[in-house]
Amino acid sequence: MHCVQKITDNIYWVGGNDRRLERFENMFPIPDGVCYNSYLILDEKTCLMDTVDTAISRLFIENITHVLNGRDLDYLVINHMEPDHCANIEELVRRYPNIKIVGNKKTFQFIGQFYDFDYCNNSHEVKDCEMLNLGRHNLKFMAMPMIHWPEVMFTYEETEKILFSADAFGTFGAMAGNIFADETDFEHHYLGESRRYYSNIVGKYGNQVQGALKKLSSYDIRMICPLHGPIWRENAEYFIGKYDKWSRYEPEKNGVVLVYASMYGNTENIINVIANKLAQKGVKDMRMYDISKTHPSYIIADIWKYSHVVFGSVTYNNGLYYGMESLLNEIKALNLQNRKVGLVGNGTWSPQAIKVMKEILCTMKNMEVVGTPFEMTSSMKDNEEEIVDRFVEDFYSSIS
Ligand SMILES: Cc1cc2nc3c(=O)[nH]c(=O)nc-3n(C[C@H](O)[C@H](O)[C@H](O)COP(=O)(O)O)c2cc1C
Ligand SMILES: [Fe+2]
Ligand SMILES: [Fe+2]
């Protein structure tokens, strides 16, 4: 049975949800599932904006068959050639042999790399800013390389002023019938997952996102249709504002994330002591994570949100505990910047944690180490409380 919704008089949402997939990209846990959006425009010509993941191919075909109601499919625009969106191209070419696939040079290169069917008679290559008229609707293709793949395009529909934004403005989380952000309690249900999606998947490309936001600022946008998650038809400025902040690597909130790597609990204990002391000074809404317990994508999302972070790690074979090392290397790879950092290390015979953490942090932009990092040898004794107090005092004064 088809499952579609009209988003305007002649444009339909024909996507679907997957609540069974354990991990997105086989990496990110998605406890609330994920949604793959696709949109079908009915005009003198019919045009589909992207396809969906193989997980929901059957529903997808039912959806477009229903909306087309016997009409041929004239165009398929590929805004993004990642398999979670382009898995059904071959199937569509088989069902609609006259279809024209609209993409840029890189799009077709990637189609050839991923698939084995002959698309030569079905390709319609476009360049940046090229237009395609469907009748009443007019599509403008905008190259948006590296948000977050090189072939990515946004498509702007001029008549109804709709932006089809590929993976930008997307979020993890399946949709429960309410496909418009204004029909949901977005801040409560989706914002955290949007931030986790953005920071982990698009976060590295802040400059490109800034460039895109600049380009888009001259367009009148009444609706944003992303490839994952709710559609924005009201108050899109709110979400664009989040993207602006995230892509500038600016924290949304003054606050502290504490992350520790600890085997026997001594480092964990000191991180708790620090959080307790900060709380007693009035710091609110702190977040604490055990690196071995929580998937790093959640920790990264919170580091993206807050202004301060404390890393506490044991020394492990002359280096860092590898969960902590990979977290630090990942936030570096994602280009995270502009945070204030506190450091706590531990070791029994030759502590190295502070040194290695500093080595990674000093290659990042504007990561300021505040307070005096302190390294304990196995555990801290009550008579060393002064060291912790001094650290807490310095760290606290940097939280305005
Ligand atoms: C496999 C392994 C490797 C370790 N390597 C080092 C090391 O190279 N240098 C060091 O000083 N301590 C090393 N340690 C000891 C721990 O860093 C140390 O016991 C620490 O105090 C434990 O803190 P925790 O109670 O927070 O787990 C190692 C421990 C393990 C289990
Ligand atoms: Fe993608
Ligand atoms: Fe995607």
Short mmCIF file of C-alpha atoms and ligand atoms in Angstrom, two decimals:
data_model
loop_
_atom_site.label_atom_id
_atom_site.label_comp_id
_atom_site.label_asym_id
_atom_site.label_seq_id
_atom_site.Cartn_x
_atom_site.Cartn_y
_atom_site.Cartn_z
CA MET A 1 0.00 0.00 0.00
CA HIS A 2 1.41 3.40 -0.96
CA CYS A 3 2.18 5.95 1.76
CA VAL A 4 2.51 9.46 0.32
CA GLN A 5 1.70 13.05 1.25
CA LYS A 6 1.11 16.18 -0.78
CA ILE A 7 3.54 18.92 0.14
CA THR A 8 2.08 21.45 -2.33
CA ASP A 9 -0.66 21.18 -4.99
CA ASN A 10 1.50 19.25 -7.41
CA ILE A 11 4.43 18.01 -5.38
CA TYR A 12 4.32 14.81 -3.34
CA TRP A 13 6.52 13.34 -0.65
CA VAL A 14 7.12 9.75 -1.77
CA GLY A 15 9.81 8.71 0.73
CA GLY A 16 9.67 6.35 3.67
CA ASN A 17 11.15 5.30 6.98
CA ASP A 18 13.47 2.58 8.22
CA ARG A 19 13.23 1.70 11.91
CA ARG A 20 15.08 -1.60 11.53
CA LEU A 21 18.51 -0.42 10.48
CA GLU A 22 20.92 -0.71 13.40
CA ARG A 23 23.54 1.75 12.21
CA PHE A 24 23.48 4.47 9.58
CA GLU A 25 26.49 4.12 7.24
CA ASN A 26 27.06 0.98 9.34
CA MET A 27 28.60 3.33 11.88
CA PHE A 28 26.11 5.59 13.65
CA PRO A 29 23.52 4.03 15.96
CA ILE A 30 20.02 5.19 15.03
CA PRO A 31 17.72 4.20 17.89
CA ASP A 32 14.91 6.31 16.39
CA GLY A 33 15.41 5.04 12.84
CA VAL A 34 15.99 7.14 9.75
CA CYS A 35 13.86 8.59 7.00
CA TYR A 36 14.71 8.69 3.30
CA ASN A 37 12.88 11.50 1.50
CA SER A 38 12.08 11.65 -2.18
CA TYR A 39 9.77 14.13 -3.90
CA LEU A 40 7.70 13.81 -7.07
CA ILE A 41 6.65 16.85 -9.10
CA LEU A 42 3.66 16.51 -11.44
CA ASP A 43 3.67 19.08 -14.24
CA GLU A 44 3.68 18.97 -18.06
CA LYS A 45 6.74 16.88 -17.35
CA THR A 46 7.00 14.63 -14.30
CA CYS A 47 10.13 14.82 -12.21
CA LEU A 48 11.39 12.85 -9.23
CA MET A 49 13.89 14.40 -6.84
CA ASP A 50 16.31 11.62 -5.77
CA THR A 51 15.44 8.03 -4.90
CA VAL A 52 15.73 6.15 -1.58
CA ASP A 53 17.69 3.40 0.15
CA THR A 54 17.23 -0.23 -0.91
CA ALA A 55 15.61 -0.93 2.48
CA ILE A 56 12.40 0.78 1.33
CA SER A 57 12.55 0.21 -2.45
CA ARG A 58 9.29 -1.70 -2.62
CA LEU A 59 7.28 0.98 -0.85
CA PHE A 60 9.02 3.66 -2.93
CA ILE A 61 8.00 2.04 -6.22
CA GLU A 62 4.41 1.71 -4.95
CA ASN A 63 4.47 5.39 -3.97
CA ILE A 64 5.61 6.72 -7.31
CA THR A 65 3.39 4.32 -9.28
CA HIS A 66 0.43 5.62 -7.28
CA VAL A 67 1.25 9.32 -7.70
CA LEU A 68 2.10 8.99 -11.41
CA ASN A 69 -1.23 7.22 -11.90
CA GLY A 70 -0.26 5.83 -15.30
CA ARG A 71 1.89 8.74 -16.44
CA ASP A 72 5.47 8.25 -17.58
CA LEU A 73 8.35 9.50 -15.42
CA ASP A 74 10.25 12.09 -17.47
CA TYR A 75 13.08 13.18 -15.16
CA LEU A 76 15.00 11.91 -12.17
CA VAL A 77 17.19 14.54 -10.52
CA ILE A 78 20.12 13.10 -8.57
CA ASN A 79 21.13 15.71 -6.02
CA HIS A 80 23.31 13.22 -4.19
CA MET A 81 24.91 9.97 -5.41
CA GLU A 82 25.29 8.26 -2.02
CA PRO A 83 23.61 4.83 -2.03
CA ASP A 84 21.09 5.77 0.70
CA HIS A 85 19.49 7.99 -1.97
CA CYS A 86 20.39 6.60 -5.34
CA ALA A 87 19.81 2.88 -4.85
CA ASN A 88 16.80 2.78 -7.18
CA ILE A 89 18.13 4.49 -10.29
CA GLU A 90 18.55 1.28 -12.26
CA GLU A 91 15.08 0.07 -11.28
CA LEU A 92 13.56 3.36 -12.45
CA VAL A 93 15.38 3.21 -15.79
CA ARG A 94 14.02 -0.30 -16.28
CA ARG A 95 10.46 0.77 -15.46
CA TYR A 96 10.58 4.12 -17.27
CA PRO A 97 12.95 3.62 -20.22
CA ASN A 98 12.38 7.19 -21.48
CA ILE A 99 13.50 8.72 -18.19
CA LYS A 100 16.25 11.33 -18.22
CA ILE A 101 18.63 11.23 -15.28
CA VAL A 102 19.68 14.77 -14.35
CA GLY A 103 23.07 15.15 -12.77
CA ASN A 104 26.44 16.78 -13.20
CA LYS A 105 29.66 15.34 -14.56
CA LYS A 106 30.64 13.85 -11.19
CA THR A 107 27.14 12.39 -10.71
CA PHE A 108 27.52 10.35 -13.88
CA GLN A 109 31.06 9.34 -12.99
CA PHE A 110 29.73 7.96 -9.69
CA ILE A 111 26.77 6.20 -11.34
CA GLY A 112 29.30 4.39 -13.51
CA GLN A 113 31.43 3.51 -10.49
CA PHE A 114 28.59 2.16 -8.36
CA TYR A 115 26.44 0.47 -11.00
CA ASP A 116 26.71 -1.60 -14.14
CA PHE A 117 23.74 -0.57 -16.23
CA ASP A 118 23.98 1.49 -19.40
CA TYR A 119 22.65 4.98 -18.71
CA CYS A 120 24.02 6.68 -21.88
CA ASN A 121 20.60 7.13 -23.50
CA ASN A 122 19.12 8.34 -20.25
CA SER A 123 21.58 10.98 -19.12
CA HIS A 124 20.93 14.70 -19.00
CA GLU A 125 24.08 16.39 -17.79
CA VAL A 126 23.76 19.84 -16.23
CA LYS A 127 26.16 22.52 -15.11
CA ASP A 128 26.04 24.83 -12.11
CA CYS A 129 23.07 27.24 -12.36
CA GLU A 130 21.56 25.46 -15.36
CA MET A 131 17.75 25.45 -15.54
CA LEU A 132 15.20 22.79 -16.44
CA ASN A 133 11.62 23.71 -17.25
CA LEU A 134 8.91 21.21 -16.34
CA GLY A 135 5.94 23.41 -17.41
CA ARG A 136 4.80 25.56 -14.53
CA HIS A 137 7.82 24.56 -12.47
CA ASN A 138 11.37 25.69 -13.14
CA LEU A 139 14.32 23.89 -11.62
CA LYS A 140 17.67 25.55 -11.05
CA PHE A 141 20.61 23.26 -10.24
CA MET A 142 23.22 24.61 -7.87
CA ALA A 143 26.55 22.85 -7.44
CA MET A 144 27.30 22.36 -3.73
CA PRO A 145 30.51 20.35 -3.80
CA MET A 146 31.58 18.74 -0.52
CA ILE A 147 28.31 19.09 1.34
CA HIS A 148 29.31 16.32 2.01
CA TRP A 149 30.26 14.64 -1.30
CA PRO A 150 31.75 16.30 -4.40
CA GLU A 151 28.81 15.73 -6.75
CA VAL A 152 26.18 17.24 -4.44
CA MET A 153 23.70 19.71 -5.92
CA PHE A 154 20.85 21.65 -4.38
CA THR A 155 17.85 22.16 -6.68
CA TYR A 156 15.80 25.34 -6.34
CA GLU A 157 12.28 25.32 -7.74
CA GLU A 158 11.53 28.91 -8.73
CA THR A 159 7.73 28.96 -8.94
CA GLU A 160 6.94 27.53 -5.53
CA LYS A 161 10.31 28.64 -4.12
CA ILE A 162 11.30 25.25 -2.79
CA LEU A 163 14.86 24.25 -2.00
CA PHE A 164 15.70 20.56 -2.41
CA SER A 165 18.77 20.52 -0.21
CA ALA A 166 20.24 16.99 -0.50
CA ASP A 167 21.71 15.88 2.86
CA ALA A 168 21.90 19.44 4.18
CA PHE A 169 19.24 20.27 6.78
CA GLY A 170 18.70 16.54 7.32
CA THR A 171 18.42 14.63 10.56
CA PHE A 172 18.52 11.11 11.94
CA GLY A 173 15.17 9.82 13.17
CA ALA A 174 12.23 8.31 11.33
CA MET A 175 9.08 10.39 10.88
CA ALA A 176 5.76 9.53 12.50
CA GLY A 177 3.31 10.76 9.88
CA ASN A 178 4.17 14.40 10.57
CA ILE A 179 6.52 15.19 7.73
CA PHE A 180 6.67 18.95 8.36
CA ALA A 181 8.92 20.29 11.09
CA ASP A 182 6.14 22.64 12.24
CA GLU A 183 3.92 19.63 12.94
CA THR A 184 6.52 18.16 15.31
CA ASP A 185 8.06 19.15 18.62
CA PHE A 186 11.26 19.57 16.64
CA GLU A 187 13.45 20.93 19.40
CA HIS A 188 12.50 18.10 21.68
CA HIS A 189 12.36 15.18 19.24
CA TYR A 190 14.78 15.99 16.45
CA LEU A 191 17.23 18.78 17.26
CA GLY A 192 19.69 16.56 19.14
CA GLU A 193 19.67 14.06 16.29
CA SER A 194 20.05 16.85 13.72
CA ARG A 195 23.09 18.07 15.57
CA ARG A 196 24.50 14.52 15.77
CA TYR A 197 23.85 14.06 12.04
CA TYR A 198 25.38 17.42 11.15
CA SER A 199 28.44 17.26 13.38
CA ASN A 200 29.43 13.71 12.48
CA ILE A 201 28.53 13.64 8.80
CA VAL A 202 28.74 17.21 7.50
CA GLY A 203 30.75 18.82 10.33
CA LYS A 204 34.09 18.65 8.52
CA TYR A 205 32.75 20.87 5.75
CA GLY A 206 31.94 24.04 7.70
CA ASN A 207 33.51 26.27 5.04
CA GLN A 208 31.42 24.72 2.29
CA VAL A 209 28.26 25.07 4.39
CA GLN A 210 29.11 28.71 5.04
CA GLY A 211 29.53 29.18 1.27
CA ALA A 212 26.18 27.52 0.63
CA LEU A 213 24.40 29.69 3.21
CA LYS A 214 25.86 32.79 1.57
CA LYS A 215 24.70 31.65 -1.86
CA LEU A 216 21.23 30.84 -0.54
CA SER A 217 20.83 34.15 1.25
CA SER A 218 19.84 35.84 -2.04
CA TYR A 219 17.04 33.31 -2.68
CA ASP A 220 13.49 33.52 -1.44
CA ILE A 221 13.03 30.08 0.13
CA ARG A 222 9.51 29.10 1.24
CA MET A 223 10.21 25.44 1.84
CA ILE A 224 13.32 23.32 2.46
CA CYS A 225 13.04 19.68 1.44
CA PRO A 226 16.01 17.68 2.75
CA LEU A 227 16.76 14.03 2.02
CA HIS A 228 16.38 12.94 5.66
CA GLY A 229 13.83 14.10 8.23
CA PRO A 230 11.21 16.82 8.43
CA ILE A 231 10.43 19.39 5.73
CA TRP A 232 10.71 23.08 6.64
CA ARG A 233 7.80 25.26 5.48
CA GLU A 234 7.68 27.57 8.54
CA ASN A 235 10.43 29.18 10.53
CA ALA A 236 13.21 27.73 8.37
CA GLU A 237 15.38 30.63 9.60
CA TYR A 238 15.55 28.83 12.94
CA PHE A 239 17.20 25.76 11.42
CA ILE A 240 19.32 27.82 9.00
CA GLY A 241 20.54 29.69 12.11
CA LYS A 242 21.61 26.38 13.68
CA TYR A 243 23.48 25.46 10.48
CA ASP A 244 25.17 28.84 10.52
CA LYS A 245 26.36 28.35 14.09
CA TRP A 246 27.41 24.72 13.63
CA SER A 247 29.32 25.46 10.44
CA ARG A 248 31.16 28.36 12.10
CA TYR A 249 32.25 25.91 14.81
CA GLU A 250 30.72 28.22 17.40
CA PRO A 251 29.21 26.68 20.53
CA GLU A 252 25.47 27.06 20.97
CA LYS A 253 25.68 27.13 24.72
CA ASN A 254 28.06 27.93 27.55
CA GLY A 255 28.53 24.65 29.32
CA VAL A 256 30.77 21.69 29.99
CA VAL A 257 31.08 18.21 28.50
CA LEU A 258 33.26 15.83 30.53
CA VAL A 259 34.63 12.71 28.85
CA TYR A 260 36.77 10.09 30.50
CA ALA A 261 38.69 6.93 29.65
CA SER A 262 39.25 4.89 32.79
CA MET A 263 39.90 1.21 33.49
CA TYR A 264 39.85 0.92 37.27
CA GLY A 265 37.79 4.03 38.01
CA ASN A 266 40.41 6.44 39.36
CA THR A 267 40.30 8.83 36.40
CA GLU A 268 36.53 8.49 36.37
CA ASN A 269 36.49 9.46 40.05
CA ILE A 270 38.45 12.67 39.50
CA ILE A 271 36.20 13.66 36.59
CA ASN A 272 33.24 13.22 38.93
CA VAL A 273 35.01 15.28 41.59
CA ILE A 274 35.61 18.06 39.03
CA ALA A 275 31.97 18.00 37.88
CA ASN A 276 30.78 18.10 41.51
CA LYS A 277 32.94 21.08 42.29
CA LEU A 278 31.86 22.90 39.11
CA ALA A 279 28.21 22.21 39.95
CA GLN A 280 28.68 23.64 43.42
CA LYS A 281 30.04 26.78 41.81
CA GLY A 282 26.82 27.03 39.81
CA VAL A 283 27.65 25.43 36.44
CA LYS A 284 24.46 23.85 35.08
CA ASP A 285 23.52 21.31 32.43
CA MET A 286 26.87 19.47 32.37
CA ARG A 287 27.21 16.29 30.33
CA MET A 288 29.46 13.39 31.26
CA TYR A 289 30.46 10.40 29.14
CA ASP A 290 32.46 7.23 29.61
CA ILE A 291 34.29 6.80 26.31
CA SER A 292 33.88 3.03 26.50
CA LYS A 293 30.15 3.21 27.03
CA THR A 294 28.72 5.85 24.72
CA HIS A 295 29.03 5.85 20.94
CA PRO A 296 31.40 8.70 20.02
CA SER A 297 28.85 10.28 17.68
CA TYR A 298 26.79 11.34 20.74
CA ILE A 299 29.85 12.77 22.49
CA ILE A 300 30.88 14.64 19.35
CA ALA A 301 27.38 16.15 19.04
CA ASP A 302 27.58 17.48 22.59
CA ILE A 303 31.10 18.80 22.09
CA TRP A 304 29.64 20.66 19.07
CA LYS A 305 26.95 22.13 21.29
CA TYR A 306 28.86 23.27 24.36
CA SER A 307 31.69 25.77 24.91
CA HIS A 308 33.89 23.71 27.25
CA VAL A 309 35.14 20.16 27.39
CA VAL A 310 37.22 18.21 29.93
CA PHE A 311 39.07 15.16 28.67
CA GLY A 312 40.37 12.69 31.26
CA SER A 313 42.41 9.72 30.10
CA VAL A 314 44.62 6.98 31.39
CA THR A 315 47.94 6.21 29.77
CA TYR A 316 47.82 3.02 27.73
CA ASN A 317 50.99 1.43 26.32
CA ASN A 318 52.77 4.76 26.36
CA GLY A 319 49.91 6.44 24.56
CA LEU A 320 46.21 7.11 25.04
CA TYR A 321 43.43 4.67 25.75
CA TYR A 322 42.35 4.12 22.17
CA GLY A 323 38.73 5.16 22.55
CA MET A 324 39.97 8.54 23.72
CA GLU A 325 42.62 8.73 21.02
CA SER A 326 40.08 8.02 18.31
CA LEU A 327 37.63 10.56 19.75
CA LEU A 328 40.29 13.26 19.70
CA ASN A 329 41.43 12.30 16.22
CA GLU A 330 37.84 12.31 15.02
CA ILE A 331 37.03 15.79 16.35
CA LYS A 332 40.25 16.93 14.72
CA ALA A 333 39.26 15.28 11.43
CA LEU A 334 35.88 16.99 11.68
CA ASN A 335 37.66 20.36 11.98
CA LEU A 336 36.15 21.19 15.35
CA GLN A 337 37.44 24.56 16.58
CA ASN A 338 36.98 27.25 19.22
CA ARG A 339 36.50 25.25 22.40
CA LYS A 340 38.02 25.63 25.84
CA VAL A 341 39.56 22.41 27.05
CA GLY A 342 40.58 21.00 30.42
CA LEU A 343 42.92 18.01 30.63
CA VAL A 344 43.36 15.29 33.22
CA GLY A 345 45.79 12.39 32.77
CA ASN A 346 46.63 9.26 34.64
CA GLY A 347 49.37 6.62 34.58
CA THR A 348 51.11 4.26 36.96
CA TRP A 349 54.72 4.07 35.78
CA SER A 350 55.19 6.67 33.06
CA PRO A 351 52.14 8.89 32.53
CA GLN A 352 51.83 10.16 28.94
CA ALA A 353 48.15 11.00 28.52
CA ILE A 354 48.40 14.79 28.90
CA LYS A 355 51.31 14.96 26.47
CA VAL A 356 49.50 12.95 23.78
CA MET A 357 46.21 14.82 24.24
CA LYS A 358 48.04 18.14 23.94
CA GLU A 359 49.83 16.95 20.81
CA ILE A 360 46.51 16.30 19.09
CA LEU A 361 44.79 19.43 20.39
CA CYS A 362 47.61 21.77 19.40
CA THR A 363 47.14 20.80 15.73
CA MET A 364 43.52 21.99 15.92
CA LYS A 365 42.33 25.55 15.50
CA ASN A 366 41.68 27.68 18.56
CA MET A 367 41.40 24.88 21.08
CA GLU A 368 42.49 26.65 24.23
CA VAL A 369 43.73 24.58 27.14
CA VAL A 370 42.47 26.26 30.33
CA GLY A 371 43.58 25.56 33.87
CA THR A 372 46.75 23.60 34.56
CA PRO A 373 46.42 20.07 33.18
CA PHE A 374 47.23 17.62 35.91
CA GLU A 375 48.42 14.07 35.70
CA MET A 376 47.91 11.74 38.62
CA THR A 377 49.85 8.60 39.29
CA SER A 378 47.26 5.86 39.71
CA SER A 379 44.90 7.71 42.06
CA MET A 380 44.60 11.01 43.84
CA LYS A 381 44.82 11.32 47.59
CA ASP A 382 42.80 13.65 49.79
CA ASN A 383 45.88 15.75 50.48
CA GLU A 384 46.11 16.52 46.75
CA GLU A 385 42.67 18.13 46.64
CA GLU A 386 44.32 21.51 46.28
CA ILE A 387 45.50 20.58 42.77
CA VAL A 388 41.95 19.73 41.73
CA ASP A 389 40.60 22.88 43.39
CA ARG A 390 43.06 25.05 41.51
CA PHE A 391 42.13 23.41 38.22
CA VAL A 392 38.40 23.83 38.94
CA GLU A 393 38.88 27.48 39.91
CA ASP A 394 40.77 28.27 36.67
CA PHE A 395 38.40 26.25 34.53
CA TYR A 396 35.36 27.83 36.15
CA SER A 397 36.63 31.36 35.59
CA SER A 398 36.85 30.67 31.86
CA ILE A 399 33.12 29.89 31.73
CA SER A 400 31.54 33.32 31.55
C1 LIG B 1 47.24 -2.48 28.92
C2 LIG B 1 47.68 -1.36 29.84
C3 LIG B 1 48.69 -0.54 29.44
C4 LIG B 1 49.13 0.50 30.27
N1 LIG B 1 50.12 1.30 29.85
C5 LIG B 1 50.63 2.26 30.70
C6 LIG B 1 51.73 3.06 30.33
O1 LIG B 1 52.27 2.93 29.24
N2 LIG B 1 52.21 3.98 31.20
C7 LIG B 1 51.64 4.16 32.43
O2 LIG B 1 52.08 5.02 33.20
N3 LIG B 1 50.57 3.43 32.82
C8 LIG B 1 50.06 2.46 31.98
N4 LIG B 1 48.99 1.70 32.36
C9 LIG B 1 48.45 1.89 33.70
C10 LIG B 1 47.25 2.81 33.79
O3 LIG B 1 47.34 3.93 32.97
C11 LIG B 1 47.13 3.24 35.24
O4 LIG B 1 46.99 2.10 36.09
C12 LIG B 1 46.01 4.22 35.57
O5 LIG B 1 46.33 4.74 36.83
C13 LIG B 1 44.64 3.61 35.64
O6 LIG B 1 43.66 4.62 35.92
P1 LIG B 1 42.12 4.22 36.06
O7 LIG B 1 41.91 3.77 37.48
O8 LIG B 1 41.37 5.47 35.77
O9 LIG B 1 41.84 3.12 35.08
C14 LIG B 1 48.52 0.68 31.52
C15 LIG B 1 47.47 -0.15 31.91
C16 LIG B 1 47.05 -1.16 31.07
C17 LIG B 1 45.93 -2.04 31.50
FE FE B 2 25.06 11.63 2.12
FE FE B 3 21.91 10.84 3.09
#
